[in-house]
PDB file of C-alpha atoms and ligand atoms in Angstrom:
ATOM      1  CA  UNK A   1     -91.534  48.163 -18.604  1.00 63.00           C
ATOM      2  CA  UNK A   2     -94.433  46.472 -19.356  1.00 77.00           C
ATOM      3  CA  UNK A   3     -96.863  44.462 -17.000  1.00 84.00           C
ATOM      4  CA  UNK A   4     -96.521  41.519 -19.317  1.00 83.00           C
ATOM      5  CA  UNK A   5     -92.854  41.255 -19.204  1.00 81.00           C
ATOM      6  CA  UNK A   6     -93.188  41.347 -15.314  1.00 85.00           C
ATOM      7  CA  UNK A   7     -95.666  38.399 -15.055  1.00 86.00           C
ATOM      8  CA  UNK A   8     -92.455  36.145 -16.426  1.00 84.00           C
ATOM      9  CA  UNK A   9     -89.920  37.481 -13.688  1.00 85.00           C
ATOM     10  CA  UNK A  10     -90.101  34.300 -11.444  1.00 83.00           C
ATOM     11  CA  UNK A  11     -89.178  36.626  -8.412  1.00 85.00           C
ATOM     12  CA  UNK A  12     -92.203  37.983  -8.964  1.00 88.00           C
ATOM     13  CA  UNK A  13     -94.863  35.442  -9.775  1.00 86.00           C
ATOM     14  CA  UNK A  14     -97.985  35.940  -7.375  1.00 86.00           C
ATOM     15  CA  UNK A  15     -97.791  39.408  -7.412  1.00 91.00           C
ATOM     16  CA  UNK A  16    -101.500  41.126  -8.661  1.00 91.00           C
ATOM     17  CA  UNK A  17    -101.899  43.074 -11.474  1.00 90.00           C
ATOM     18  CA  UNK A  18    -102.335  46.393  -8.890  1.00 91.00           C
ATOM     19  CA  UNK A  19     -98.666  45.354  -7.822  1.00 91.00           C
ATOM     20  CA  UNK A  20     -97.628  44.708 -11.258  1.00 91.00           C
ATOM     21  CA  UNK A  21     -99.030  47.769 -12.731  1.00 91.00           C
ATOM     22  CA  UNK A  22     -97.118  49.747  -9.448  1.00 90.00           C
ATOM     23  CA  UNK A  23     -93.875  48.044 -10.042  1.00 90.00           C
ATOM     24  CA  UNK A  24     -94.122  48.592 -14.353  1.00 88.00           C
ATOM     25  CA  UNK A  25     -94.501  52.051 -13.308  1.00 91.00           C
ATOM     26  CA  UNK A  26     -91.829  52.790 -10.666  1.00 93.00           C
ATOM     27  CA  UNK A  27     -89.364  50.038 -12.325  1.00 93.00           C
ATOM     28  CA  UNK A  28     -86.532  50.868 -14.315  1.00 94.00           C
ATOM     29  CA  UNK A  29     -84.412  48.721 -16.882  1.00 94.00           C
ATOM     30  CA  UNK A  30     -80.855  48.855 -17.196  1.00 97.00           C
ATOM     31  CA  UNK A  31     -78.295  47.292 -19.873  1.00 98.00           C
ATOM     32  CA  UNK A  32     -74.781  47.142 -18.926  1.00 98.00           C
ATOM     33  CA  UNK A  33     -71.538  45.955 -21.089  1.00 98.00           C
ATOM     34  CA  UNK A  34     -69.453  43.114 -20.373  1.00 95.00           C
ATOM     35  CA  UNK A  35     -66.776  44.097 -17.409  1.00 95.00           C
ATOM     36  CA  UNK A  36     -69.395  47.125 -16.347  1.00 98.00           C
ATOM     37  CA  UNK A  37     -69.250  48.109 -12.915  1.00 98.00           C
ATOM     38  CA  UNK A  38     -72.783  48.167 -12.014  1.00 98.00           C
ATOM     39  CA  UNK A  39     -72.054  50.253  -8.224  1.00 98.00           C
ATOM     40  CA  UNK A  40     -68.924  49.901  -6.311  1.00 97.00           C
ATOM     41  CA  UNK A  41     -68.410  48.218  -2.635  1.00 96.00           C
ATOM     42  CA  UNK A  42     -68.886  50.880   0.015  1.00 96.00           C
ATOM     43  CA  UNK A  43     -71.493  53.127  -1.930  1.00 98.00           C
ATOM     44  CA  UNK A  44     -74.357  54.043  -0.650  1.00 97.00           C
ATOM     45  CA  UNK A  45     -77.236  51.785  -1.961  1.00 96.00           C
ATOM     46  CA  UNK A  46     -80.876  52.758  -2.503  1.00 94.00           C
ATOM     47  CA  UNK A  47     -81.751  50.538  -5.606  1.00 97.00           C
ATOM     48  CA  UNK A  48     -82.485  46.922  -5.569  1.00 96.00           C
ATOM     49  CA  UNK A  49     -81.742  44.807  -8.759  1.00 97.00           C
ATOM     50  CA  UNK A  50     -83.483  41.801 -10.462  1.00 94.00           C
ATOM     51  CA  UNK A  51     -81.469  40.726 -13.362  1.00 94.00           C
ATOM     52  CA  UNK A  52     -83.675  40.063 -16.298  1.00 92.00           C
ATOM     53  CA  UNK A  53     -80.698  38.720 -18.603  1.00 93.00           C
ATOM     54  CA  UNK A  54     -77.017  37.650 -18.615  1.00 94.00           C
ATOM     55  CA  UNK A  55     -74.770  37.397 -15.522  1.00 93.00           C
ATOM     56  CA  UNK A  56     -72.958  39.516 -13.006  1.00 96.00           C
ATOM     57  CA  UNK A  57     -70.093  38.794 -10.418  1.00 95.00           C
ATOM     58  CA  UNK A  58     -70.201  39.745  -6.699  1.00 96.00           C
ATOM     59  CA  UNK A  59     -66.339  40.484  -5.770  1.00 95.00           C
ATOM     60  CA  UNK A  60     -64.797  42.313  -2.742  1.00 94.00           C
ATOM     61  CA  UNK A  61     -61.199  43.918  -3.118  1.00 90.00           C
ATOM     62  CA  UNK A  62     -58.508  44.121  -0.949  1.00 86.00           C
ATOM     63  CA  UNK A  63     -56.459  47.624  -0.294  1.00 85.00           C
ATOM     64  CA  UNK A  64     -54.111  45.935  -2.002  1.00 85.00           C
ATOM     65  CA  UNK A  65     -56.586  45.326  -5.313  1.00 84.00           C
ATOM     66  CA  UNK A  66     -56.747  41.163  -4.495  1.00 85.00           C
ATOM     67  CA  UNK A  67     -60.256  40.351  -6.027  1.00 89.00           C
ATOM     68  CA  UNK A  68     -62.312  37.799  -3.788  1.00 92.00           C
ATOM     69  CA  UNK A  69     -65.613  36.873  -5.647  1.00 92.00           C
ATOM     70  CA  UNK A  70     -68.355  36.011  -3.625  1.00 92.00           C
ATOM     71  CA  UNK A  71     -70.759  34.046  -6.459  1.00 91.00           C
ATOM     72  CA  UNK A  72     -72.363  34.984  -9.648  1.00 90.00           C
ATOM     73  CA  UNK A  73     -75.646  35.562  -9.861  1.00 92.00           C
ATOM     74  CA  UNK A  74     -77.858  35.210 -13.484  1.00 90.00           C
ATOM     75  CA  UNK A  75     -81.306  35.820 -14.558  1.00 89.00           C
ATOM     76  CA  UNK A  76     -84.168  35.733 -12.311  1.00 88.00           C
ATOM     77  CA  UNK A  77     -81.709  36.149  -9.114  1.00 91.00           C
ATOM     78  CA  UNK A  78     -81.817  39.400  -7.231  1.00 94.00           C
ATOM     79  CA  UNK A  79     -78.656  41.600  -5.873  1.00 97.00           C
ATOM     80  CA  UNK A  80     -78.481  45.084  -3.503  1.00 97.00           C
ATOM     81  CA  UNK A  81     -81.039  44.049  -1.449  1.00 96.00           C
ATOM     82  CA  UNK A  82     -78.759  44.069   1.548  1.00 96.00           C
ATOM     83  CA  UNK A  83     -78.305  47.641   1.607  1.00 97.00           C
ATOM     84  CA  UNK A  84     -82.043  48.583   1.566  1.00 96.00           C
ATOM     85  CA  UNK A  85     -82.406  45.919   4.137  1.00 95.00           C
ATOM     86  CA  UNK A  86     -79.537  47.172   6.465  1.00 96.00           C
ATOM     87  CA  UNK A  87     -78.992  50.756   5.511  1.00 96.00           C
ATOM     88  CA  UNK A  88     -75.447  49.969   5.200  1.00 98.00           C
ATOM     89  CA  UNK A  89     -73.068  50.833   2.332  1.00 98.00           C
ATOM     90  CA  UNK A  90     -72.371  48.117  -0.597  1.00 98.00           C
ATOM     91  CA  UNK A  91     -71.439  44.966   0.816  1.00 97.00           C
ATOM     92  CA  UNK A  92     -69.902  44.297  -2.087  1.00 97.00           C
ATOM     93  CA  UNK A  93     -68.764  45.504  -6.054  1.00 97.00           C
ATOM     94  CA  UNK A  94     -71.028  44.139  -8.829  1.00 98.00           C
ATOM     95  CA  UNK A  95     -69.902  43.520 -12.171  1.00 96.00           C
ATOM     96  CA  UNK A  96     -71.310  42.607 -15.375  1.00 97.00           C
ATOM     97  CA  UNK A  97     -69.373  39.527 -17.118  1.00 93.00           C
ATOM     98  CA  UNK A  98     -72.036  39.236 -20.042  1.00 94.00           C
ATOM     99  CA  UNK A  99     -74.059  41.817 -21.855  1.00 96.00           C
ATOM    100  CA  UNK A 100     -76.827  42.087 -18.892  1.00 97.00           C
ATOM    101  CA  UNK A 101     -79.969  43.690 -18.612  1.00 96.00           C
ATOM    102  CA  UNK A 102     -81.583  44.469 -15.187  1.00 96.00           C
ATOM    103  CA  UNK A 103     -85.164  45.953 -13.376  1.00 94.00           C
ATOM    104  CA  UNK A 104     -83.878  48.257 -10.490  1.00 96.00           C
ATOM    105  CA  UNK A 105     -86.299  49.018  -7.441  1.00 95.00           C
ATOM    106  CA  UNK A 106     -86.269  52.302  -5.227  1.00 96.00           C
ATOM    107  CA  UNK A 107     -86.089  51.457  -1.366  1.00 96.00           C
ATOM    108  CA  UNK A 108     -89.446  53.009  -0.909  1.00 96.00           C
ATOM    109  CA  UNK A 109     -91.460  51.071  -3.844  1.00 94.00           C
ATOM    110  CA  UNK A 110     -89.245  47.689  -2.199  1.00 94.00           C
ATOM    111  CA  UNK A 111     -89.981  48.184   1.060  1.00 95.00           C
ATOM    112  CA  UNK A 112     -93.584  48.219  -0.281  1.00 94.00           C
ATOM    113  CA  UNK A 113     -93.773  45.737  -2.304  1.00 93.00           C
ATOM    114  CA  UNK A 114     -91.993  42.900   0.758  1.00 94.00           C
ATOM    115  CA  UNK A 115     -94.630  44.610   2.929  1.00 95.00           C
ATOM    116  CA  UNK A 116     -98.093  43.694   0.551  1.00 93.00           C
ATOM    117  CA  UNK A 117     -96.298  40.970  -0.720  1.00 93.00           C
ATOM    118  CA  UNK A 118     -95.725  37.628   1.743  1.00 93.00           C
ATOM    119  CA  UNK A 119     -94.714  35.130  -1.095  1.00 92.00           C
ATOM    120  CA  UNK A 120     -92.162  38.042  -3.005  1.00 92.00           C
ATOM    121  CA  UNK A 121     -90.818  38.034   0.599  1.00 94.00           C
ATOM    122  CA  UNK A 122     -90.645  34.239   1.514  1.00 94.00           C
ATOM    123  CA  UNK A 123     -88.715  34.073  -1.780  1.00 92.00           C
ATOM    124  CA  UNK A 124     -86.813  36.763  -1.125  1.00 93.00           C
ATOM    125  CA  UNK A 125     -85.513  35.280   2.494  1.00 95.00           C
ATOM    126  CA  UNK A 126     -85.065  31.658   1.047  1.00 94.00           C
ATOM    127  CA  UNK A 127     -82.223  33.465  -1.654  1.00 92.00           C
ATOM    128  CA  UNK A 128     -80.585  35.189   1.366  1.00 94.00           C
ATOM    129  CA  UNK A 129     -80.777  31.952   3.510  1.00 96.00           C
ATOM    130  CA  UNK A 130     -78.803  29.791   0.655  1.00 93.00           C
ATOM    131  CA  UNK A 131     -76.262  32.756  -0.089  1.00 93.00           C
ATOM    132  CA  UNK A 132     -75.227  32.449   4.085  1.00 94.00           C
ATOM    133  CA  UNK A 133     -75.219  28.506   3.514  1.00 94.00           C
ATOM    134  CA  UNK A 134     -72.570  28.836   0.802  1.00 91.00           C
ATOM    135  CA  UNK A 135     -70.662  31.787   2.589  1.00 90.00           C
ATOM    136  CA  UNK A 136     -70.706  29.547   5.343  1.00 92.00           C
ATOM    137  CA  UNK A 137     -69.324  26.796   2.861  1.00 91.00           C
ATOM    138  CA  UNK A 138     -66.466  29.296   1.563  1.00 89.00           C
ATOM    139  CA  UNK A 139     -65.522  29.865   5.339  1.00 90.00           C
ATOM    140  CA  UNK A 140     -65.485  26.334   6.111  1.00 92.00           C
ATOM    141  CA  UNK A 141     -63.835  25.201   2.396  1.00 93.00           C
ATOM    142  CA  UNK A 142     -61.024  28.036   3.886  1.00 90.00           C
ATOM    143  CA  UNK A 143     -60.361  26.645   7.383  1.00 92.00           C
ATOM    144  CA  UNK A 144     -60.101  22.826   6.524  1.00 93.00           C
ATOM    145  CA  UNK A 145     -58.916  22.491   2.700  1.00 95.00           C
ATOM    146  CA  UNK A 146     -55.846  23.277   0.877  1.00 95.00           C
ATOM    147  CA  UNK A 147     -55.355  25.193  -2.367  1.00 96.00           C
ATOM    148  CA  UNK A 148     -55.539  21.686  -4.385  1.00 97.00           C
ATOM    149  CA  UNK A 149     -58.432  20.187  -2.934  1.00 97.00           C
ATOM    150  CA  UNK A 150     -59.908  23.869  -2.833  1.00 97.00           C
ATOM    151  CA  UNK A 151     -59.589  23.957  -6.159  1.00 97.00           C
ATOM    152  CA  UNK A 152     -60.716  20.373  -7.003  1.00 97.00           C
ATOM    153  CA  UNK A 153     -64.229  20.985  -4.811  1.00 96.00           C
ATOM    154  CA  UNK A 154     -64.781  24.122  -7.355  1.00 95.00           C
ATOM    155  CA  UNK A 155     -64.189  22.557 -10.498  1.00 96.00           C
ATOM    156  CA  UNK A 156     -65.994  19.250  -9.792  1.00 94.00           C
ATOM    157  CA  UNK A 157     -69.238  21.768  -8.513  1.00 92.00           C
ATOM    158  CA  UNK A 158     -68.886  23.852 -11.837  1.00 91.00           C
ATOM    159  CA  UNK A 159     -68.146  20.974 -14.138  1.00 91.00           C
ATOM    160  CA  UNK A 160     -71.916  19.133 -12.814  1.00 89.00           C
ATOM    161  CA  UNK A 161     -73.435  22.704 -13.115  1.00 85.00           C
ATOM    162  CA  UNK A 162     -72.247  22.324 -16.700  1.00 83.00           C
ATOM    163  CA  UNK A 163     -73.320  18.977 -17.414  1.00 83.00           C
ATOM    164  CA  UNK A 164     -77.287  19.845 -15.617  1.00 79.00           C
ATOM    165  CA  UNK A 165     -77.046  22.744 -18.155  1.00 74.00           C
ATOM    166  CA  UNK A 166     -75.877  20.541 -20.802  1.00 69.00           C
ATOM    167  CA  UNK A 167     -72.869  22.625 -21.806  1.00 58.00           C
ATOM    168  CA  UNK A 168     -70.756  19.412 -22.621  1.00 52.00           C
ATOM    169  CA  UNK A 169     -68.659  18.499 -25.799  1.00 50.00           C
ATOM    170  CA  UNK A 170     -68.497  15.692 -27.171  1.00 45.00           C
ATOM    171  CA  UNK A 171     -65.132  14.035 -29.160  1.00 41.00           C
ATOM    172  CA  UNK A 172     -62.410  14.084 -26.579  1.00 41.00           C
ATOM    173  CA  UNK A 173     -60.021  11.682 -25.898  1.00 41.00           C
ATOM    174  CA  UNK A 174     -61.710  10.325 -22.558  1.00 44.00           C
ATOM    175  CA  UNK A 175     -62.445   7.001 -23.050  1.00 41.00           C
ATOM    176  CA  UNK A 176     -66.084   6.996 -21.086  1.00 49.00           C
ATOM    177  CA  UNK A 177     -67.710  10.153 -21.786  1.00 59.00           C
ATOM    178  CA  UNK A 178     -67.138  13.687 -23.278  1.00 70.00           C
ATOM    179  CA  UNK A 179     -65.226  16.267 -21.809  1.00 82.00           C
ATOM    180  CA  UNK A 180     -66.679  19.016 -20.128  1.00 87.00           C
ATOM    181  CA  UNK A 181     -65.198  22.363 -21.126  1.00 88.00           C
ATOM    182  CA  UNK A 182     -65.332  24.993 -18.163  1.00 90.00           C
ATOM    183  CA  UNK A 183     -64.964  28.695 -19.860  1.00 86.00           C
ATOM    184  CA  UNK A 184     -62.983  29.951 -16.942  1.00 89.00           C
ATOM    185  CA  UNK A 185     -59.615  31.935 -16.377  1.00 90.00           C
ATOM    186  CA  UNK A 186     -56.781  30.930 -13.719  1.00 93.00           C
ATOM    187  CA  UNK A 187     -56.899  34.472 -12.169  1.00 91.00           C
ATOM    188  CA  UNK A 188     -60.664  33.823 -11.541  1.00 91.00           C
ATOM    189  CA  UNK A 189     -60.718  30.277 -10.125  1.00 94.00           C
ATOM    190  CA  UNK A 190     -58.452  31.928  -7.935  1.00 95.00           C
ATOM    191  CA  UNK A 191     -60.443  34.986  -6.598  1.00 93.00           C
ATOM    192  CA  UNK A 192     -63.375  32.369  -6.201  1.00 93.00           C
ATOM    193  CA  UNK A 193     -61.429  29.848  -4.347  1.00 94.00           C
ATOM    194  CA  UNK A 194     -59.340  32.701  -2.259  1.00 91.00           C
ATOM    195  CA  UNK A 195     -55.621  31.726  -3.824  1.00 93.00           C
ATOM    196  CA  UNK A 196     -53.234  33.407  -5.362  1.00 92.00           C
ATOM    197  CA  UNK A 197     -52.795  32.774  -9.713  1.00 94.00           C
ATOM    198  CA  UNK A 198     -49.528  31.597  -8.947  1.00 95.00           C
ATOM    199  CA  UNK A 199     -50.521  28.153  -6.630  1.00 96.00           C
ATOM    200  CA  UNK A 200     -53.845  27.777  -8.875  1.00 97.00           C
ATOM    201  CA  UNK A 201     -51.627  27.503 -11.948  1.00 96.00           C
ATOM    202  CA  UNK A 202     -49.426  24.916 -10.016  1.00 97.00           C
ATOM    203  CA  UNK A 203     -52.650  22.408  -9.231  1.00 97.00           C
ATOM    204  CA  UNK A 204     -53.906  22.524 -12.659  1.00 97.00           C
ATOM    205  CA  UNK A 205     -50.425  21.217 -13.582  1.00 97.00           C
ATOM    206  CA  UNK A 206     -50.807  18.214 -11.031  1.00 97.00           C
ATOM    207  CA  UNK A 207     -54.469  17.570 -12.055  1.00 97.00           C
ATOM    208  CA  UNK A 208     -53.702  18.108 -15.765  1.00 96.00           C
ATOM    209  CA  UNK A 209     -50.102  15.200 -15.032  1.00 96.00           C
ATOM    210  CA  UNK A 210     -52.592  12.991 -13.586  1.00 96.00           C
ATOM    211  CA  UNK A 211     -55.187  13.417 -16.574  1.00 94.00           C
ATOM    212  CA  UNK A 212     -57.754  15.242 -14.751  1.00 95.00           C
ATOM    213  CA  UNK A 213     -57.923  17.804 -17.133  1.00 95.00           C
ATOM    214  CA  UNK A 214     -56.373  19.888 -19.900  1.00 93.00           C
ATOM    215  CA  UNK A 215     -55.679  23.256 -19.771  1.00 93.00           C
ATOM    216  CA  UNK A 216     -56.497  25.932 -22.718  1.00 88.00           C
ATOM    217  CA  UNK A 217     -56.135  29.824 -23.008  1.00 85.00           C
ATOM    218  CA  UNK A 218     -59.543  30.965 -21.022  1.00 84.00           C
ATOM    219  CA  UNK A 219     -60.845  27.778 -20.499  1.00 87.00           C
ATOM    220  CA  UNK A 220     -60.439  24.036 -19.117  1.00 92.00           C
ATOM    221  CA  UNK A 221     -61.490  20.240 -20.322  1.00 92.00           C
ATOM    222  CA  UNK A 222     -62.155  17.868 -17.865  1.00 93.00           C
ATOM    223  CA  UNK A 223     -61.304  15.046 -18.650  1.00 93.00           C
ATOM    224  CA  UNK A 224     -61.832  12.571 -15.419  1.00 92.00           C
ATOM    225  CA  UNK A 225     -64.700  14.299 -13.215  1.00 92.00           C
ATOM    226  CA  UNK A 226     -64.411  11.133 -10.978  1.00 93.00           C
ATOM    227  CA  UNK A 227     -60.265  11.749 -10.780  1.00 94.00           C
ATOM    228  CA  UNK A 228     -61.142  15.193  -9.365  1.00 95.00           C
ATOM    229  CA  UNK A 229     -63.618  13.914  -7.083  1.00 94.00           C
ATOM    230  CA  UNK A 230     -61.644  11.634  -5.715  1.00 95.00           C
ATOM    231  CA  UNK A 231     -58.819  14.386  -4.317  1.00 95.00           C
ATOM    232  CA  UNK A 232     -62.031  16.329  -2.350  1.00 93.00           C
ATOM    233  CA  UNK A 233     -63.261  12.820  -0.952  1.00 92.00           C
ATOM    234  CA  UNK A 234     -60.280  11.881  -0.179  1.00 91.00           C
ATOM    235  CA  UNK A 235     -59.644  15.605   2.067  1.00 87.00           C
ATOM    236  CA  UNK A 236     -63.257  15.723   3.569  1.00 82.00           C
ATOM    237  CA  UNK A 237     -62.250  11.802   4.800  1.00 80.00           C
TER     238      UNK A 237
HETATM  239  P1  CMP B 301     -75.630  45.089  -1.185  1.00 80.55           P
HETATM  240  O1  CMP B 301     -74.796  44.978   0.050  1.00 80.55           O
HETATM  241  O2  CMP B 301     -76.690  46.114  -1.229  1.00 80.55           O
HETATM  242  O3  CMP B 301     -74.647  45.290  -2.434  1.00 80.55           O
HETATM  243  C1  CMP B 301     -73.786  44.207  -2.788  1.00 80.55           C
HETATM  244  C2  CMP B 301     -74.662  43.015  -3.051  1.00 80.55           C
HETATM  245  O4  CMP B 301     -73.960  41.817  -3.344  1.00 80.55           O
HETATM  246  C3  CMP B 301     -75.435  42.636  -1.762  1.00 80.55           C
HETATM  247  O5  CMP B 301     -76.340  43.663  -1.471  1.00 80.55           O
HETATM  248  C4  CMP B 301     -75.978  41.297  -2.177  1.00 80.55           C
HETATM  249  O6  CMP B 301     -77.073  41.435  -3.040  1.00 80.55           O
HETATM  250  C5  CMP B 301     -74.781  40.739  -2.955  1.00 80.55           C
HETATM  251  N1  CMP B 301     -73.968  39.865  -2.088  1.00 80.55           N
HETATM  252  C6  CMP B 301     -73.211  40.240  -1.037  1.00 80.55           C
HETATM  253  N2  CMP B 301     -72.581  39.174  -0.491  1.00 80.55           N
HETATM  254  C7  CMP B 301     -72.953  38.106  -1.218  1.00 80.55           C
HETATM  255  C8  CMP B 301     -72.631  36.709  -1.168  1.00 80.55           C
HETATM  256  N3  CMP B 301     -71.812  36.211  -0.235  1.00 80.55           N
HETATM  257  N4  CMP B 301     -73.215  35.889  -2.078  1.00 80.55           N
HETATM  258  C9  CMP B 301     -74.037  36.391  -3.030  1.00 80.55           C
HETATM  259  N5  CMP B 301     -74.363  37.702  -3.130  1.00 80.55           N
HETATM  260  C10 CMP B 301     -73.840  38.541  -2.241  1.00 80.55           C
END
């Protein structure tokens, strides 16, 4: 790894060239496939991962195999940091969903580097400090929302993602606007929103009777963001 390609890790900006020279020494890359495990809840953890490129999912897994994910994290955002932090076991399973490369940290060079480095930390902490905001969020979602308006809340938050990131498409039937197509399965939306496949495919069938949306093989069209909204405003009322 060159010191170079470390400059442009936004994790890491401040750091000095001594630091950056350290890290491009003791820093390792890794590429993993699509569907790659990259280390399993409950191992023991003593790297710390910054992906460079792609996208990997944070799930936990029942006894039973039920898949909860957590979030998905992409480039520039950090994961196993808890375990070098706690000395604890794998909060949680990682798993690639796109080809994705990553820089993995030993504890010792970590625990260095958030010692000499104040703004690396401050970073660091502000990451952790959003991830307990939207746990907290998930908790809360859980306690006071059904499966529908569940469900609603998640595609109206990933359907604005898509339209800040641009990802719309244009020529659909909606009269004001394009569609916004959401590249997502039914089995996921459910392990992100805590359901089973079963009542997620039963909402989509409401929302898609009352226009909301359309419903393809591995993917969704929105059709009326502000039809969607109005079933979470109406719940959080
Ligand atoms: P660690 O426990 O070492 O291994 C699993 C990793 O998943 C954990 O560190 C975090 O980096 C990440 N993780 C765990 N829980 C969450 C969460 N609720 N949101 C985002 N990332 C998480």
């Amino acid at each position: 790894m060159f010191v170079e390609q470390l400059r442009h890790v936004p994790l890491l900006r401040g750091l000095t060239d001594v630091q950056l020279a350290d890290l491009a020494r003791t820093a390792r890359t890794h590429r993993f496939e699509p569907d790659q495990i990259v280390f399993l809840q409950g191992d023991p953890g003593d790297t710390v991962h910054i992906i460079l490129r792609g996208q990997v999912k944070v799930v936990t897994t029942s006894r039973a195999g039920h898949e909860a994910i957590l979030a998905f994290l992409a480039d520039g955002e950090s994961f196993g940091e808890m375990s070098l932090l706690d000395d604890l076991p794998r909060s949680a399973t990682i798993q690639a969903t796109t080809m994705t490369t990553t820089l993995s940290l030993r504890k010792v060079d970590f625990h260095k580097l958030l010692r000499e480095a104040p703004d690396l930390s401050l970073r660091l902490l502000r990451a952790l400090a959003r991830r307990l905001r939207e746990t907290g969020m998930l908790v809360q979602d859980a306690a006071f929302l059904d499966v529908g308006e569940r469900l609603a809340k998640k595609l109206v938050s990933m359907a604005t993602e898509a339209i800040e990131l641009g990802v719309t498409v244009p020529g659909s039937t909606r009269v004001s606007g394009p569609a916004i197509e959401l590249r997502v399965t039914q089995q996921d939306l459910a392990s992100m929103i805590g359901a089973t496949r079963e009542s997620v495919n039963k909402s989509l069938a409401s929302f898609r009777t009352r226009g909301y949306l359309a419903v393809g093989r591995h993917r969704l069209s929105i059709l009326d963001l502000d039809g969607l909204r109005s079933v979470v405003d109406r719940a959080l009322d």
